[in-house]
Short mmCIF file of C-alpha atoms in Angstrom, two decimals:
data_model
loop_
_atom_site.label_atom_id
_atom_site.label_comp_id
_atom_site.label_asym_id
_atom_site.label_seq_id
_atom_site.Cartn_x
_atom_site.Cartn_y
_atom_site.Cartn_z
CA MET Z 1 128.46 25.49 23.90
CA PRO Z 2 129.45 22.59 20.74
CA LEU Z 3 131.51 19.77 22.28
CA PRO Z 4 133.96 18.41 20.14
CA TYR Z 5 135.01 14.41 20.95
CA LEU Z 6 138.06 12.87 19.64
CA GLU Z 7 137.65 9.54 19.32
CA GLN Z 8 141.06 7.45 20.21
CA PRO Z 9 141.75 3.98 20.47
CA SER Z 10 141.56 3.13 24.31
CA VAL Z 11 137.82 3.44 25.67
CA SER Z 12 137.56 6.60 27.97
CA TYR Z 13 134.17 6.70 29.96
CA GLY Z 14 134.97 9.76 30.70
CA LYS Z 15 134.73 11.41 27.42
CA ASP Z 16 131.78 9.23 26.65
CA ALA Z 17 129.69 10.67 29.29
CA GLU Z 18 130.90 14.28 28.70
CA ALA Z 19 129.16 13.55 25.15
CA ALA Z 20 126.33 12.14 26.57
CA MET Z 21 125.47 14.55 28.94
CA ALA Z 22 126.27 17.41 25.95
CA LEU Z 23 123.71 15.69 23.51
CA SER Z 24 121.23 15.06 26.29
CA LEU Z 25 121.20 19.07 26.92
CA GLY Z 26 120.79 19.47 23.51
CA LYS Z 27 124.52 20.46 22.37
CA PRO Z 28 125.99 19.83 19.51
CA VAL Z 29 128.63 17.27 19.47
CA VAL Z 30 131.33 16.84 16.82
CA PHE Z 31 133.21 13.11 16.93
CA TYR Z 32 136.34 13.52 14.74
CA CYS Z 33 137.15 9.76 13.86
CA ASP Z 34 140.73 9.11 12.04
CA GLN Z 35 139.20 6.02 10.11
CA GLU Z 36 135.70 5.67 7.74
CA GLN Z 37 134.70 2.55 9.48
CA LYS Z 38 135.32 4.30 12.83
CA ARG Z 39 133.25 7.59 11.40
CA ARG Z 40 130.93 4.97 10.06
CA PHE Z 41 130.57 3.15 13.68
CA PHE Z 42 129.73 6.72 15.38
CA ARG Z 43 127.95 8.51 12.84
CA ASP Z 44 125.34 5.43 12.44
CA VAL Z 45 125.64 2.69 15.46
CA HIS Z 46 127.10 4.28 18.63
CA PRO Z 47 124.35 4.45 21.44
CA LEU Z 48 126.01 8.26 21.78
CA SER Z 49 124.57 9.32 18.35
CA ARG Z 50 120.94 9.05 19.40
CA LEU Z 51 119.45 10.88 22.66
CA ILE Z 52 117.20 12.67 23.69
CA ASP Z 53 117.14 16.50 24.84
CA PHE Z 54 115.73 15.61 28.76
CA ARG Z 55 114.21 19.37 28.63
CA THR Z 56 112.36 19.33 25.22
CA GLY Z 57 111.96 15.75 24.52
CA VAL Z 58 113.52 16.22 20.95
CA ALA Z 59 115.62 13.57 19.94
CA VAL Z 60 119.64 15.14 19.00
CA GLY Z 61 122.20 13.60 17.36
CA ALA Z 62 126.21 14.07 17.00
CA MET Z 63 128.25 15.03 14.18
CA ALA Z 64 130.18 12.44 12.96
CA THR Z 65 133.60 13.34 10.68
CA ASP Z 66 137.04 11.85 9.52
CA SER Z 67 138.70 15.11 8.53
CA LEU Z 68 139.67 18.22 11.01
CA ALA Z 69 138.94 20.78 8.46
CA GLU Z 70 135.09 19.59 8.95
CA VAL Z 71 135.34 19.90 12.60
CA SER Z 72 136.74 23.48 11.64
CA GLU Z 73 134.01 24.26 9.35
CA LEU Z 74 131.40 22.35 11.57
CA LEU Z 75 132.29 24.64 14.94
CA ARG Z 76 132.34 27.72 12.74
CA ARG Z 77 129.03 27.12 11.23
CA ILE Z 78 127.74 26.01 14.61
CA PHE Z 79 129.04 29.56 15.94
CA GLU Z 80 128.29 31.54 12.94
CA ASN Z 81 124.72 30.19 13.13
CA GLU Z 82 125.17 28.56 9.61
CA MET Z 83 124.75 24.96 9.70
CA GLU Z 84 122.72 23.68 6.60
CA TYR Z 85 120.33 20.27 6.95
CA ILE Z 86 118.40 18.15 5.15
CA LEU Z 87 115.32 16.80 5.79
CA GLU Z 88 114.94 13.15 4.34
CA GLN Z 89 111.48 10.84 4.53
CA PRO Z 90 112.13 7.20 3.87
CA LYS Z 91 108.37 6.42 4.42
CA PRO Z 92 105.09 7.71 6.10
CA ASP Z 93 105.61 9.48 9.49
CA TYR Z 94 109.01 9.03 9.82
CA LEU Z 95 111.68 12.29 9.26
CA ARG Z 96 115.34 12.16 9.69
CA LEU Z 97 116.86 15.79 9.88
CA LYS Z 98 120.48 15.39 8.48
CA GLU Z 99 123.26 18.00 8.71
CA LYS Z 100 124.60 18.61 5.19
CA LEU Z 101 128.49 18.34 5.40
CA THR Z 102 128.41 15.02 7.07
CA GLY Z 103 125.53 13.04 6.21
CA SER Z 104 125.00 12.75 10.21
CA VAL Z 105 121.34 12.36 11.35
CA VAL Z 106 120.88 15.03 14.34
CA ARG Z 107 117.04 14.62 14.76
CA LEU Z 108 114.52 11.66 14.42
CA GLN Z 109 110.65 11.36 13.89
CA THR Z 110 109.60 7.93 14.48
CA ASN Z 111 106.77 6.50 13.34
CA ASP Z 112 106.94 3.52 15.60
CA PRO Z 113 103.45 3.70 17.99
CA MET Z 114 104.93 2.51 20.93
CA LEU Z 115 107.72 5.03 20.89
CA THR Z 116 105.79 7.60 19.96
CA GLU Z 117 102.71 6.23 22.84
CA THR Z 118 106.03 6.17 25.38
CA PHE Z 119 107.34 9.90 24.66
CA TRP Z 120 103.67 11.26 25.42
CA ASN Z 121 103.11 10.01 28.63
CA HIS Z 122 106.77 10.73 29.48
CA TYR Z 123 106.57 14.20 28.67
CA HIS Z 124 102.69 15.29 29.21
CA ASN Z 125 103.20 13.64 33.42
CA ARG Z 126 105.08 16.27 34.08
#
């Protein structure tokens, strides 16, 4: 089940922990922010926007929007299995999967040899 995240002026560790847990379990998280600057922060910078699904090792990302209509549309698309994505390859061996409505990166594949080695060392030793 997706988790809507309502950004508020005060910081709440509980909300951050819930969002992090949902993302680490591979569940979609929709961040709603009432300002463009905060939306960009959650979409592009916030550490919760890029986590790893502990079961699969796949990078997962949150979707961030400043529109309640987009929150509703994202939830509808998630429940009806109608999500739309754009696949980008900004450089060789580096892929970004973006959610089409918000432009949020929801999956990454890096070409960084250190990160790739670390990832495979962890998941091959299970």
